[in-house]
Coordinates of C-alpha atoms in Angstrom, one line a residue:
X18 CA -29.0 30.0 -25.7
X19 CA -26.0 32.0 -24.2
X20 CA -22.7 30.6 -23.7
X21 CA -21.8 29.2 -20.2
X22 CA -18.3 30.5 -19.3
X23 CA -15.8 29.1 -16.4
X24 CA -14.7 31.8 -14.4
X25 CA -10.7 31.7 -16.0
X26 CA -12.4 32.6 -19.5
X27 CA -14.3 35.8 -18.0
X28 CA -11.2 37.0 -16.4
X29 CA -10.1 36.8 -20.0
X30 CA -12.6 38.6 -21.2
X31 CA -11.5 41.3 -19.3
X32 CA -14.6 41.7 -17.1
X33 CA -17.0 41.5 -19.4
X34 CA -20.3 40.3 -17.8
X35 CA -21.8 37.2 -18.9
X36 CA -25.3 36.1 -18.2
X37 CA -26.1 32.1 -18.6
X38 CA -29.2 31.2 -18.1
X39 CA -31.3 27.9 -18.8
X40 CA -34.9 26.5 -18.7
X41 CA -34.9 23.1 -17.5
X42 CA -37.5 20.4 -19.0
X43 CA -39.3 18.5 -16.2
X44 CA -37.4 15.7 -15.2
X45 CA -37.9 12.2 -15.3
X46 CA -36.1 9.6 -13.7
X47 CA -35.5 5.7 -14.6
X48 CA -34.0 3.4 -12.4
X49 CA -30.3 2.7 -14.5
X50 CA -30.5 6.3 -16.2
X51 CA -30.0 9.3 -15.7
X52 CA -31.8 12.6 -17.0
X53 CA -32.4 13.5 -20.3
X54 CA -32.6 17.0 -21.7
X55 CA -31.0 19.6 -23.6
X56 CA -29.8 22.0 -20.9
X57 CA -27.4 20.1 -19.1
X58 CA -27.5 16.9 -17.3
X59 CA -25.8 15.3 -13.8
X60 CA -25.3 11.6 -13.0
X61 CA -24.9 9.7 -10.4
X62 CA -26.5 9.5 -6.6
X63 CA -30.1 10.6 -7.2
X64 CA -30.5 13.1 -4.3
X65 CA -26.9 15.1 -5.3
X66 CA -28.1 14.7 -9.3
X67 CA -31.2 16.7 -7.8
X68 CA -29.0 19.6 -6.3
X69 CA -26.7 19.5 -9.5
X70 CA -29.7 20.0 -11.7
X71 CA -30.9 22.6 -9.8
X72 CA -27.9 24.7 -10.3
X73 CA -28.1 24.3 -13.6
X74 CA -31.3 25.4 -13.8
X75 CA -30.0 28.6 -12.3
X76 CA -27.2 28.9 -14.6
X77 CA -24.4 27.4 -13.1
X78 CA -21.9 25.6 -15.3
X79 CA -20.7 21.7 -14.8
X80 CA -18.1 22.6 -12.3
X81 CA -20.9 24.2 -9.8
X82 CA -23.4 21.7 -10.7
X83 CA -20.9 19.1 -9.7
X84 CA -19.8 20.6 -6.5
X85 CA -23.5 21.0 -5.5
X86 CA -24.1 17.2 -6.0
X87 CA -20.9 16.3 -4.3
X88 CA -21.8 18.3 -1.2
X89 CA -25.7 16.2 -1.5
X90 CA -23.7 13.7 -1.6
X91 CA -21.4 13.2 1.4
X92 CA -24.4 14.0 3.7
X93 CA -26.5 11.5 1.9
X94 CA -24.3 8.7 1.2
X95 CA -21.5 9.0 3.6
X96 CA -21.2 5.5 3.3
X97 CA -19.3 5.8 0.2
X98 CA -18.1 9.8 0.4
X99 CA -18.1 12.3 3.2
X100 CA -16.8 15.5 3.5
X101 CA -13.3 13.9 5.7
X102 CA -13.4 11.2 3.0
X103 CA -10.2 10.0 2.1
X104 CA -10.8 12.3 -1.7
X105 CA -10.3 11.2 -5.0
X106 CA -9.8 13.0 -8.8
X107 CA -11.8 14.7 -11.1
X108 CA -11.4 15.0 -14.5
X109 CA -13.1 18.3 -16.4
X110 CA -13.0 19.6 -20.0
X111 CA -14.3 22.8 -21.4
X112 CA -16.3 23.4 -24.2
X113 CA -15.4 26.6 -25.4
X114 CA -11.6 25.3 -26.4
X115 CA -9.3 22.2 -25.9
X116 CA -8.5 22.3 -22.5
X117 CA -8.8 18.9 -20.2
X118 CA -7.3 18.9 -16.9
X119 CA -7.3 17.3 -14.0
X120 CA -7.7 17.9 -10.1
X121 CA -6.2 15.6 -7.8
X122 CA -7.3 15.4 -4.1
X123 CA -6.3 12.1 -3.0
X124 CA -5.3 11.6 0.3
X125 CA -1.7 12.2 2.0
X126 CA -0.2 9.8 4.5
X127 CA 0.8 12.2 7.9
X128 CA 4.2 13.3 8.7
X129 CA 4.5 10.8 11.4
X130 CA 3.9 7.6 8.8
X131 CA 6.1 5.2 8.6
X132 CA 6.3 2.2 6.0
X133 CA 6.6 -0.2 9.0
X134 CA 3.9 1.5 11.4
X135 CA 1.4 -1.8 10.7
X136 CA 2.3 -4.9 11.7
X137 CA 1.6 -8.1 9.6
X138 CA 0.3 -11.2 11.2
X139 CA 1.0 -14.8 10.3
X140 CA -1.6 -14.8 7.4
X141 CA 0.1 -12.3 6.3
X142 CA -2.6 -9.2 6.9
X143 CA -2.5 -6.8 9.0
X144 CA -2.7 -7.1 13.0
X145 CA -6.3 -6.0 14.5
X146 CA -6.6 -4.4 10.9
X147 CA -5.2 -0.8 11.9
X148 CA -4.9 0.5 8.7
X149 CA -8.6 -0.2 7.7
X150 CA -10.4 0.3 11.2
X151 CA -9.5 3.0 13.8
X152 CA -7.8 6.5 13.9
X153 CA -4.4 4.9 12.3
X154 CA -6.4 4.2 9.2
X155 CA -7.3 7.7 8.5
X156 CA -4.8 10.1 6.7
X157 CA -5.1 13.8 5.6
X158 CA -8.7 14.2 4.0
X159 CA -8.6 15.9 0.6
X160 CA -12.2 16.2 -0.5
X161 CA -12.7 19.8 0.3
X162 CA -9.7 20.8 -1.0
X163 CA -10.7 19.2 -3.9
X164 CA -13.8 21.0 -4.0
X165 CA -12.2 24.5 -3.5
X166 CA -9.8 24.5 -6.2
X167 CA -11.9 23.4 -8.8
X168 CA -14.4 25.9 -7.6
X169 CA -11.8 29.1 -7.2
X170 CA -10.4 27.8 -10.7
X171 CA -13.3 27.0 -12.7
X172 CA -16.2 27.6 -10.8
X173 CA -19.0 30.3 -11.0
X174 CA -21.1 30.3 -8.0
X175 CA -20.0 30.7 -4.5
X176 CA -19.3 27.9 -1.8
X177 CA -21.6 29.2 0.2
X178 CA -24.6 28.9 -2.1
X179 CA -23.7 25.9 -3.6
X180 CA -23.6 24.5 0.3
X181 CA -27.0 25.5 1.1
X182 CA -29.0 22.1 0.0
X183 CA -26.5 20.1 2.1
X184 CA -27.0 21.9 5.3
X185 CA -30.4 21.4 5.0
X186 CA -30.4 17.7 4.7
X187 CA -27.8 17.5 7.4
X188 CA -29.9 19.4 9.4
X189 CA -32.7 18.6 9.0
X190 CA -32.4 14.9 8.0
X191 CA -33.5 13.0 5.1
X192 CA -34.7 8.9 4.6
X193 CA -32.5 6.2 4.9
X194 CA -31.6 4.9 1.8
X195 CA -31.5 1.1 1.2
X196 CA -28.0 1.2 0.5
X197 CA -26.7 3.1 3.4
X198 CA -29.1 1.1 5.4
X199 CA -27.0 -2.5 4.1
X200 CA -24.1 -0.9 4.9
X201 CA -24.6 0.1 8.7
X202 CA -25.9 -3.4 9.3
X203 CA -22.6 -4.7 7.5
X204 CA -20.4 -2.4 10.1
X205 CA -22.4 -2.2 12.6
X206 CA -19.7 -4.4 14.9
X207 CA -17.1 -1.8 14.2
X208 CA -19.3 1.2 14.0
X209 CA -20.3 0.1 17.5
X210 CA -16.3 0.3 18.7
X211 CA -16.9 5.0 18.4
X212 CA -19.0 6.8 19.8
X213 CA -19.4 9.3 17.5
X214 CA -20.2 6.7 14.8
X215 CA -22.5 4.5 17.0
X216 CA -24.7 7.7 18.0
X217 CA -24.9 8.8 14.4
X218 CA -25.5 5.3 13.1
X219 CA -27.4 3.2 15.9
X220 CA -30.4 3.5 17.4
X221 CA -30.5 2.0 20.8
X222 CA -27.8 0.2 20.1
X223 CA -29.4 -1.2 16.8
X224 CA -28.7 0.0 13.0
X225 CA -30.7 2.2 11.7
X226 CA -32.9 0.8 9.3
X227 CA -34.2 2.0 5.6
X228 CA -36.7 4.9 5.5
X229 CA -36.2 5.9 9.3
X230 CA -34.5 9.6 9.2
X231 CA -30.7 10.0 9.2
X232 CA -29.8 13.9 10.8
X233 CA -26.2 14.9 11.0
X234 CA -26.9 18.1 12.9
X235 CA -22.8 18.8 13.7
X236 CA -22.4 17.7 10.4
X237 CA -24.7 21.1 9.7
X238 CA -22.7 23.4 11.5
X239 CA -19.2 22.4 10.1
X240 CA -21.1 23.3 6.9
X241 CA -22.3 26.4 7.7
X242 CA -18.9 27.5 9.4
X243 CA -17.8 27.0 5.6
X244 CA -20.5 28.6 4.2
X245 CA -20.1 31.8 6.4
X246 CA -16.1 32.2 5.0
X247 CA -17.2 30.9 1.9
X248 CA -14.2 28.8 2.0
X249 CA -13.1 25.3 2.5
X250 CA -10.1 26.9 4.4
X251 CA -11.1 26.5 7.9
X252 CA -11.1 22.6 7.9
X253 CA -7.4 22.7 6.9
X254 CA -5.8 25.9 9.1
X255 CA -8.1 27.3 11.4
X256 CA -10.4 26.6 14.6
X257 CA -12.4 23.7 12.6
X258 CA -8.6 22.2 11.8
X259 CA -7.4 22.6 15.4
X260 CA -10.2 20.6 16.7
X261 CA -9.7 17.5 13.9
X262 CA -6.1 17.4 14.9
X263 CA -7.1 17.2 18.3
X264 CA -9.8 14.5 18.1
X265 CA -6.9 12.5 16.2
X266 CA -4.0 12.8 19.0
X267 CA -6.7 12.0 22.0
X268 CA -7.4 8.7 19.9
X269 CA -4.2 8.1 19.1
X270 CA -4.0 9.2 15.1
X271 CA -1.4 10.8 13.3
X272 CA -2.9 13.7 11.5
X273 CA -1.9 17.0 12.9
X274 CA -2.8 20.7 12.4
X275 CA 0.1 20.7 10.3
X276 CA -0.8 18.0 8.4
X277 CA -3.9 19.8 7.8
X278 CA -2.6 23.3 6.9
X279 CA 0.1 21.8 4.4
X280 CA -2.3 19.5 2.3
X281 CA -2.7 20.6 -1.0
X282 CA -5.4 19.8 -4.1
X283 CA -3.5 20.1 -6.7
X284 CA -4.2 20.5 -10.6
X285 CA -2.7 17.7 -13.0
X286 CA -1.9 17.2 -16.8
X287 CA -4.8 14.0 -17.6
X288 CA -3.1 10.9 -19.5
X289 CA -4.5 10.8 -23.3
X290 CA -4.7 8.1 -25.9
X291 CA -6.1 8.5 -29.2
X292 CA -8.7 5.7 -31.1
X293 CA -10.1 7.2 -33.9
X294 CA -11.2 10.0 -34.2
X295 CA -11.9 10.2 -30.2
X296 CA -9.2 10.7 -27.8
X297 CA -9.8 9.7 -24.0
X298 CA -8.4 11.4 -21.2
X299 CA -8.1 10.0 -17.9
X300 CA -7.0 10.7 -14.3
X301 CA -2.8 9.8 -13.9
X302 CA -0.8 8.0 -10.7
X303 CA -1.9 8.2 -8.4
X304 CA -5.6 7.3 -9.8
X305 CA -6.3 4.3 -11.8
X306 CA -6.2 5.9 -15.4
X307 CA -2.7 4.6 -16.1
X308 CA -4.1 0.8 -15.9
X309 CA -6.7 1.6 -18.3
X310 CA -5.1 3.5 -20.9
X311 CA -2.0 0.9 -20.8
X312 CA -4.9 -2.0 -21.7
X313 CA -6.2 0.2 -24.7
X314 CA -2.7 0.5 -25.9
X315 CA -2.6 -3.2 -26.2
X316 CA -5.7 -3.6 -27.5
X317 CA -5.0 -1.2 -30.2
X318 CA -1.9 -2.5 -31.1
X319 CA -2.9 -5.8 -31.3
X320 CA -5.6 -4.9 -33.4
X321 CA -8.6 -6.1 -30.8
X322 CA -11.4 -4.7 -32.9
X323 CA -10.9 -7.1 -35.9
X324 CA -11.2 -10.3 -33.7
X325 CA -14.1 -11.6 -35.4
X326 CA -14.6 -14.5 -33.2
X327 CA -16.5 -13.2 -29.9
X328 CA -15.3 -15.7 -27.5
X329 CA -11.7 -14.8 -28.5
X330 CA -12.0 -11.4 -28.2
X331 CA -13.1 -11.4 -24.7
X332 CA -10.6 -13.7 -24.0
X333 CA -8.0 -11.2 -25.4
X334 CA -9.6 -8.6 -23.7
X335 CA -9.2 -10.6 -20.3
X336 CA -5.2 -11.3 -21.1
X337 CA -4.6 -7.6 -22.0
X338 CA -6.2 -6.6 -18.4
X339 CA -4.7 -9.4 -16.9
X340 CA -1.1 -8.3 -18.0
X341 CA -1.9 -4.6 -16.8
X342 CA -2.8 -5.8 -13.5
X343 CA -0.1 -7.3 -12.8
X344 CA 2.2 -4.2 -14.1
X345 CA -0.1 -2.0 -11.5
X346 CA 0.3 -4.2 -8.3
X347 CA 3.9 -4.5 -8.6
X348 CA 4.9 -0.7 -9.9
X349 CA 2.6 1.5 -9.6
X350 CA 2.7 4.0 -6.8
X351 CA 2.9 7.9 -6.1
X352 CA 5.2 9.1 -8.9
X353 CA 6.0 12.0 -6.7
X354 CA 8.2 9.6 -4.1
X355 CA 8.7 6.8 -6.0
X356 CA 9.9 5.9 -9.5
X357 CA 7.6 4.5 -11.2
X358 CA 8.0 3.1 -15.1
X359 CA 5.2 5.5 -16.7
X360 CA 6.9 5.9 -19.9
X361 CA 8.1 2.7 -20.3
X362 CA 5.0 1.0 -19.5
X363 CA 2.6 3.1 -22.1
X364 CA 5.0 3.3 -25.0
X365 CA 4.7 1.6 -28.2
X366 CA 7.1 -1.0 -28.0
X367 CA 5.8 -2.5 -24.7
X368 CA 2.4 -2.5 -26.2
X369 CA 3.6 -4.4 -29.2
X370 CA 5.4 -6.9 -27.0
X371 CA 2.3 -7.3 -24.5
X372 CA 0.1 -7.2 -27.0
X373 CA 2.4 -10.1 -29.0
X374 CA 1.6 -12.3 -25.5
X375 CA -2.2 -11.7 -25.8
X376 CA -1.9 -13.0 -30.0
X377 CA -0.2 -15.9 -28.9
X378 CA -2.0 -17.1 -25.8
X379 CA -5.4 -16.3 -27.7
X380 CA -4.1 -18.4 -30.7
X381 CA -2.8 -21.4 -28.0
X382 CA -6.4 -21.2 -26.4
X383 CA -5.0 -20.7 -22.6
X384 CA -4.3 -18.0 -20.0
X385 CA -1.2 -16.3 -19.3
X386 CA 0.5 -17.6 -16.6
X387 CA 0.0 -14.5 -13.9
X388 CA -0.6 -14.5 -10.2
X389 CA -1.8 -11.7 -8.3
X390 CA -3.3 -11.1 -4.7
X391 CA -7.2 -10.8 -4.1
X392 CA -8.5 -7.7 -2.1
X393 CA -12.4 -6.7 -1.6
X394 CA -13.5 -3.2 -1.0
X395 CA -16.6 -0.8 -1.7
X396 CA -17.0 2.8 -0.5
X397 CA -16.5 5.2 -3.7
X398 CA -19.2 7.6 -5.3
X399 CA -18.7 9.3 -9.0
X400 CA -20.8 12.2 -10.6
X401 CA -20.7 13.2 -13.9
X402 CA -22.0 16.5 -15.0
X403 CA -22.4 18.5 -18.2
X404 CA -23.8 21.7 -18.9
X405 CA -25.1 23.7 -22.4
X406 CA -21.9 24.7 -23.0
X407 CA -20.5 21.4 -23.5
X408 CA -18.1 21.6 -20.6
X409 CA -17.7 18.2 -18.8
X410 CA -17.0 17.1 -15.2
X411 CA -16.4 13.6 -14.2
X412 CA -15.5 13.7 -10.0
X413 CA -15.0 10.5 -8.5
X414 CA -14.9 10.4 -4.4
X415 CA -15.0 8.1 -2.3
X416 CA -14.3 6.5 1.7
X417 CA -12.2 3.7 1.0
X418 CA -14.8 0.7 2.4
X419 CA -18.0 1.4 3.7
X420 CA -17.4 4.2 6.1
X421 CA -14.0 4.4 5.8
X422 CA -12.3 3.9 8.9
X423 CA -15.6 3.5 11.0
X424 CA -14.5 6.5 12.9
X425 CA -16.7 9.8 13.1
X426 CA -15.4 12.7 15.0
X427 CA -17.6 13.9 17.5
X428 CA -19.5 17.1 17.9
X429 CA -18.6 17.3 13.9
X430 CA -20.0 14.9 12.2
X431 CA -17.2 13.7 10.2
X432 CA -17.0 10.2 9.0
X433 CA -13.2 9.7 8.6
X434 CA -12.3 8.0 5.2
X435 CA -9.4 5.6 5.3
X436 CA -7.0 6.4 3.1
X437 CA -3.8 4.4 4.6
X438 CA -5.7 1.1 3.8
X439 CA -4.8 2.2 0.1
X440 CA -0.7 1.9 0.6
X441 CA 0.8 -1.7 0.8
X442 CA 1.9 -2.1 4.7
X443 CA 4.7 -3.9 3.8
X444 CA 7.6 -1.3 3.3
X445 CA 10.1 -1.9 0.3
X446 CA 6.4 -1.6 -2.5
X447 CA 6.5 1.5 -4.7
X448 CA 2.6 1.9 -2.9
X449 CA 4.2 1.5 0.8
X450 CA 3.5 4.2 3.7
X451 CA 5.6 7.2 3.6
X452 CA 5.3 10.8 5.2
X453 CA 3.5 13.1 2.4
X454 CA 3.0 10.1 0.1
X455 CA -0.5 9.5 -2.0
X456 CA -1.7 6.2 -1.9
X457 CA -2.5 4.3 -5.4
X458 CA -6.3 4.3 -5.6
X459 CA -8.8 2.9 -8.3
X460 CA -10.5 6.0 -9.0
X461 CA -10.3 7.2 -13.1
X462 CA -12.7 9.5 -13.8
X463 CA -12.7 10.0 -17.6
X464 CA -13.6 12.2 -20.4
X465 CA -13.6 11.4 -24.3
X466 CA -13.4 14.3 -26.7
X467 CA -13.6 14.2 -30.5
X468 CA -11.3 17.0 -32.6
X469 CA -10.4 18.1 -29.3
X470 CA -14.2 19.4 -28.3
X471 CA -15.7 17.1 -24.9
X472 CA -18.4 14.4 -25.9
X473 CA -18.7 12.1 -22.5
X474 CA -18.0 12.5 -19.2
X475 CA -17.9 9.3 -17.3
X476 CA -16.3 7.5 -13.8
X477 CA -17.6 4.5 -11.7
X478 CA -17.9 3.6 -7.8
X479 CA -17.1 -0.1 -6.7
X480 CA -13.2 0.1 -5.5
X481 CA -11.1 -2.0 -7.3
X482 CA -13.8 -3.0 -9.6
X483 CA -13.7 0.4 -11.3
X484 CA -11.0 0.3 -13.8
X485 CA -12.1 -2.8 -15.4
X486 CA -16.3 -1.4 -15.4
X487 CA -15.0 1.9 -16.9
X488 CA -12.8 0.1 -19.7
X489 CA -15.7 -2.5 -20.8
X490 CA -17.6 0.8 -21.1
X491 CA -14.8 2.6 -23.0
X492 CA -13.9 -0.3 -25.2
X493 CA -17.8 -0.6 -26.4
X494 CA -18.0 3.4 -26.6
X495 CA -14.8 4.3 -28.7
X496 CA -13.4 0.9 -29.9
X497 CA -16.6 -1.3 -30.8
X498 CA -18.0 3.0 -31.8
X499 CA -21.4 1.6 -29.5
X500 CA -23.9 4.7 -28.7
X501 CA -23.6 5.5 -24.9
X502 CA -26.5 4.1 -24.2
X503 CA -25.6 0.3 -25.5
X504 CA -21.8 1.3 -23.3
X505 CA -23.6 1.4 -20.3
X506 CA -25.8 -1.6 -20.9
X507 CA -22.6 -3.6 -22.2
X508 CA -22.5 -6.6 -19.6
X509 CA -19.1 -6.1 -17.3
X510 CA -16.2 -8.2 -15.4
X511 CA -14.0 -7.9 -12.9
X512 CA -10.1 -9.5 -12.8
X513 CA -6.9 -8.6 -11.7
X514 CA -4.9 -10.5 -12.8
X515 CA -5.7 -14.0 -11.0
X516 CA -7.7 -16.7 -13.0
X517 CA -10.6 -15.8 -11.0
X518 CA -12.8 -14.0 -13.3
X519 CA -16.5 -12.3 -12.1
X520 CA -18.8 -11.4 -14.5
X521 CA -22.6 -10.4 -14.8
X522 CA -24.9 -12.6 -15.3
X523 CA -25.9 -10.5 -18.8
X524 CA -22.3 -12.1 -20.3
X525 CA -23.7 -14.3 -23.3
X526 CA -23.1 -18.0 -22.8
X527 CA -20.9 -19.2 -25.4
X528 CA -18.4 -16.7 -23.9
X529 CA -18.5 -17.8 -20.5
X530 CA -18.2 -21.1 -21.4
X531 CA -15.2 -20.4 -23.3
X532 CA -13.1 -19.0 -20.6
X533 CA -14.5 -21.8 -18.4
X534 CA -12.7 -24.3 -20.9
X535 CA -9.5 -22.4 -20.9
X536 CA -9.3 -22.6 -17.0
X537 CA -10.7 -19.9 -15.5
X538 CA -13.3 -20.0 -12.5
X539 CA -16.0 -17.9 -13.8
X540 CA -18.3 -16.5 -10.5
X541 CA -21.3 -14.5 -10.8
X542 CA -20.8 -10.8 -8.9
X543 CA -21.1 -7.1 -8.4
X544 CA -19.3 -5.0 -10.8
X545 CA -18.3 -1.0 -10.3
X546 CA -21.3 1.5 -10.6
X547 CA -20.7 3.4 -13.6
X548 CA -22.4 7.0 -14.2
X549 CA -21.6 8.5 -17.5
X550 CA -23.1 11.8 -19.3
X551 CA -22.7 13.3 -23.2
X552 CA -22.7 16.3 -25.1
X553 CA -24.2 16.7 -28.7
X554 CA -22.2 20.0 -30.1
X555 CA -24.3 20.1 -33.3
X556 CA -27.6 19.3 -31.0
X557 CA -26.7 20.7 -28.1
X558 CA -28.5 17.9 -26.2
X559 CA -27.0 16.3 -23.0
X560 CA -27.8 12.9 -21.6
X561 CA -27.0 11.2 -18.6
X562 CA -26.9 7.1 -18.1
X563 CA -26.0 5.0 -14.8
X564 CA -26.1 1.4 -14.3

């Protein structure tokens, strides 16, 4: 089968031309997995995991098949991602050496931002909640930029052809999934409040329900406007630009053309830690990969995997997340304005003195004595994608909550993601509003190699119940050395930090009654979405899960 090259390594080549090209199995579909075959694979949403397969079929590598599905995706399921979503990370690694980087597109706040620009009510939230609802809510989108770079940097088909399946559904519509359907009813009042989302979204007044067809024909045309330059270029500095800055002064929002035409994606060094023989490398501040790699580094030092009892494992692995939780709400924020303790909080000697606290609390049988705030939200999408030459791509995207900020800019199509509901609106947090600043978000698309080659590719959707769904997964995978498969199925839980504690209803018994002993108020809830895929280097076989 021939080799699958990004498009830096045929510039090195020195224009040698490379033909890749693949013949795809038929495809089967289950509901929790993904596709199995040798090819490649794509996880995730099931109608961009159909676009992403198809260009691999045609011999695109991860990073197109990814794009592709991405694309799919914000028409399909702009509940959770949409071309003006707020934006996310990605994390990609290439088969043919030992290069893992990262691309970060996360949101910037405007110019005009300020840490006290929401006020806080007596409940202390925030008034007529402006910086989740409304034109406040929205900052600079960095999905597309996203996109670009990774596709002018590692890409090897063209915008414009990888944008075709997109325009299509936008324009000519496509069933209304059951999902998107629950999440218009759950809006619907403040969907109702714009006009652009209420005539996208509503029919005579009414939500559109599941199976009736959803068509985004502006939606189309910003698209194809895209497609013609074959460049994401015009939604930041150009006619497409002018008229979002314009829709955001008549409402009164922040975001301006310069706002727009001074955003940047921008390519990161991943954080790594090293279990085994696997190393895993995750998206850094401001995504949510520092949380998870600072919980493996007490579980490792503690030595987690030896706990032979299962009840006081899980209970170690609760008080190792429970202590990282609290480090993340209270320092964490965008290293590039703020200083923020990285170093400190994932070196050795912190581990060995957090990891000390779990030993003894485990040994005392009781919870660490930690308070932290509660905070709901759903709105994120991840896709995983592989291809025959091993190379990896986990993107992670999202709106914020469902819809974002409610708002959709009409005569485009664009739902607007809401990105300032990610900062702290209290000034004097390392995650409080500045101008330029990136808000904290839960995001951590991942990738595990072994010697330095990529074997999984894997991120999750569920807002802040992602870093805890893609640890339980990591843990099992590379700690407990569990197959993929029993990762995925490995039951989940959700805390941050509190002694609230929700967990699936798969968690075995005895375990749950443990933690209920020690104090904890064990509920029953939804945990992130997690969409994984692997590559076998002696096989060459790839594999996709979601559950």
């Amino acid at each position: 089968m021939s080799k699958m090259y990004t498009r830096r390594e045929v510039l090195k080549l020195g224009g040698t031309a490379i033909a890749a090209s693949v013949m795809l199995p038929e495809i089967s579909w289950g509901r929790e997995t993904g596709i199995v075959n040798h090819p490649g694979a794509v996880s995730g949403d099931p109608d961009g995991v159909r676009a992403g397969m198809k260009v691999l079929a045609e011999g695109g590598n991860a990073i197109d098949a990814v794009v592709a599905a991405a694309l799919v995706t914000c028409v399909t399921a702009n509940n959770k991602c949409g071309l003006a979503g707020y934006g996310g990370h990605m994390t990609i690694a290439f088969g043919g050496s030992n290069k893992v980087t990262c691309i970060d597109y996360n949101s910037a706040a405007p110019a005009a931002a300020r840490a006290d620009m929401f006020q806080i009510n007596e409940t202390g939230k925030v008034k007529d909640n402006l910086n989740s609802t409304g034109w406040l809510a929205a900052g600079v989108p960095g999905t597309l930029a996203g996109i670009q770079l990774a596709l002018e940097r590692y890409g090897t088909r063209s915008l414009s052809k990888l944008a075709a399946p997109a325009i299509e559904l936008a324009r000519n519509g496509f069933p209304v999934s059951a999902s998107m359907a629950r999440a218009i009813r759950g809006t619907a009042p403040a969907l109702r409040r714009f006009p652009g989302s209420a005539g996208l979204f509503l029919k005579n007044g009414e939500p559109l329900k599941e199976g009736e067809i959803f068509r985004n024909p502006d939606l189309a045309k910003v698209l194809e406007t895209l497609a013609e330059s074959n460049s994401a270029d015009a939604f930041y500095d150009g006619e497409l630009a002018r008229k979002i800055a314009d829709a955001f002064q008549k409402n009164g929002g922040l975001v301006t053309t310069r706002d727009l035409a001074e955003y940047r994606a921008r390519e990161v060094e991943p954080l790594s830690l090293k279990w085994g023989n696997l190393t895993i490398h995750t998206a850094p501040l401001t995504a949510g990969g520092l949380t998870i790699v600072q919980i493996l580094n007490i579980l490792q030092e503690m030595g987690w995997k030896k706990l032979r009892s299962e009840p006081e494992r899980t209970h170690a692995f609760l008080e190792a997340l429970r202590l990282s939780w609290r480090d993340r709400l209270a320092l964490l924020g965008d290293p590039e304005q703020v200083e923020v303790p990285i170093k400190h909080l994932l070196s050795r000697d912190y581990a060995h003195e957090l990891a000390n606290q779990v030993r003894k609390t485990v040994k005392d049988k009781k919870p660490l004595s930690i308070h932290t705030p509660e905070v709901i939200d759903d709105g994120t999408m991840n896709l995983s994608a592989v291809d025959s030459a091993g190379n990896m791509v986990a993107m992670t995207l999202t709106q914020g909550g469902a819809f974002g900020s409610k708002v959709t800019i009409e005569g485009l199509g664009l739902v607007l993601g809401h990105g300032m509901w990610r900062f702290d609106p209290k000034p004097g947090h390392p995650n409080s509003v500045a101008p330029g600043k990136r808000p904290l978000h839960n995001m951590c698309p991942s990738i595990v190699t072994r010697k330095g080659k990529p074997v999984l590719a894997v991120g999750g959707a569920g807002g802040r119940t992602i870093p805890n769904s893609i640890l339980g997964f990591l843990t099992n995978y590379v700690a407990l050395e569990k197959s993929m498969d029993e990762a995925i199925a490995a039951p989940r839980l959700h805390n941050e930090g509190n002694m609230s504690v929700e967990i699936e209803n798969s968690w075995p018994k005895a375990e749950v009654d443990y933690l209920a002993l020690l104090g904890y108020k064990i509920t029953v809830g939804p945990q992130a979405y997690v969409s994984a895929v692997s590559f076998n280097p002696k096989t060459g076989e790839c594999r996709g899960v979601a559950r």
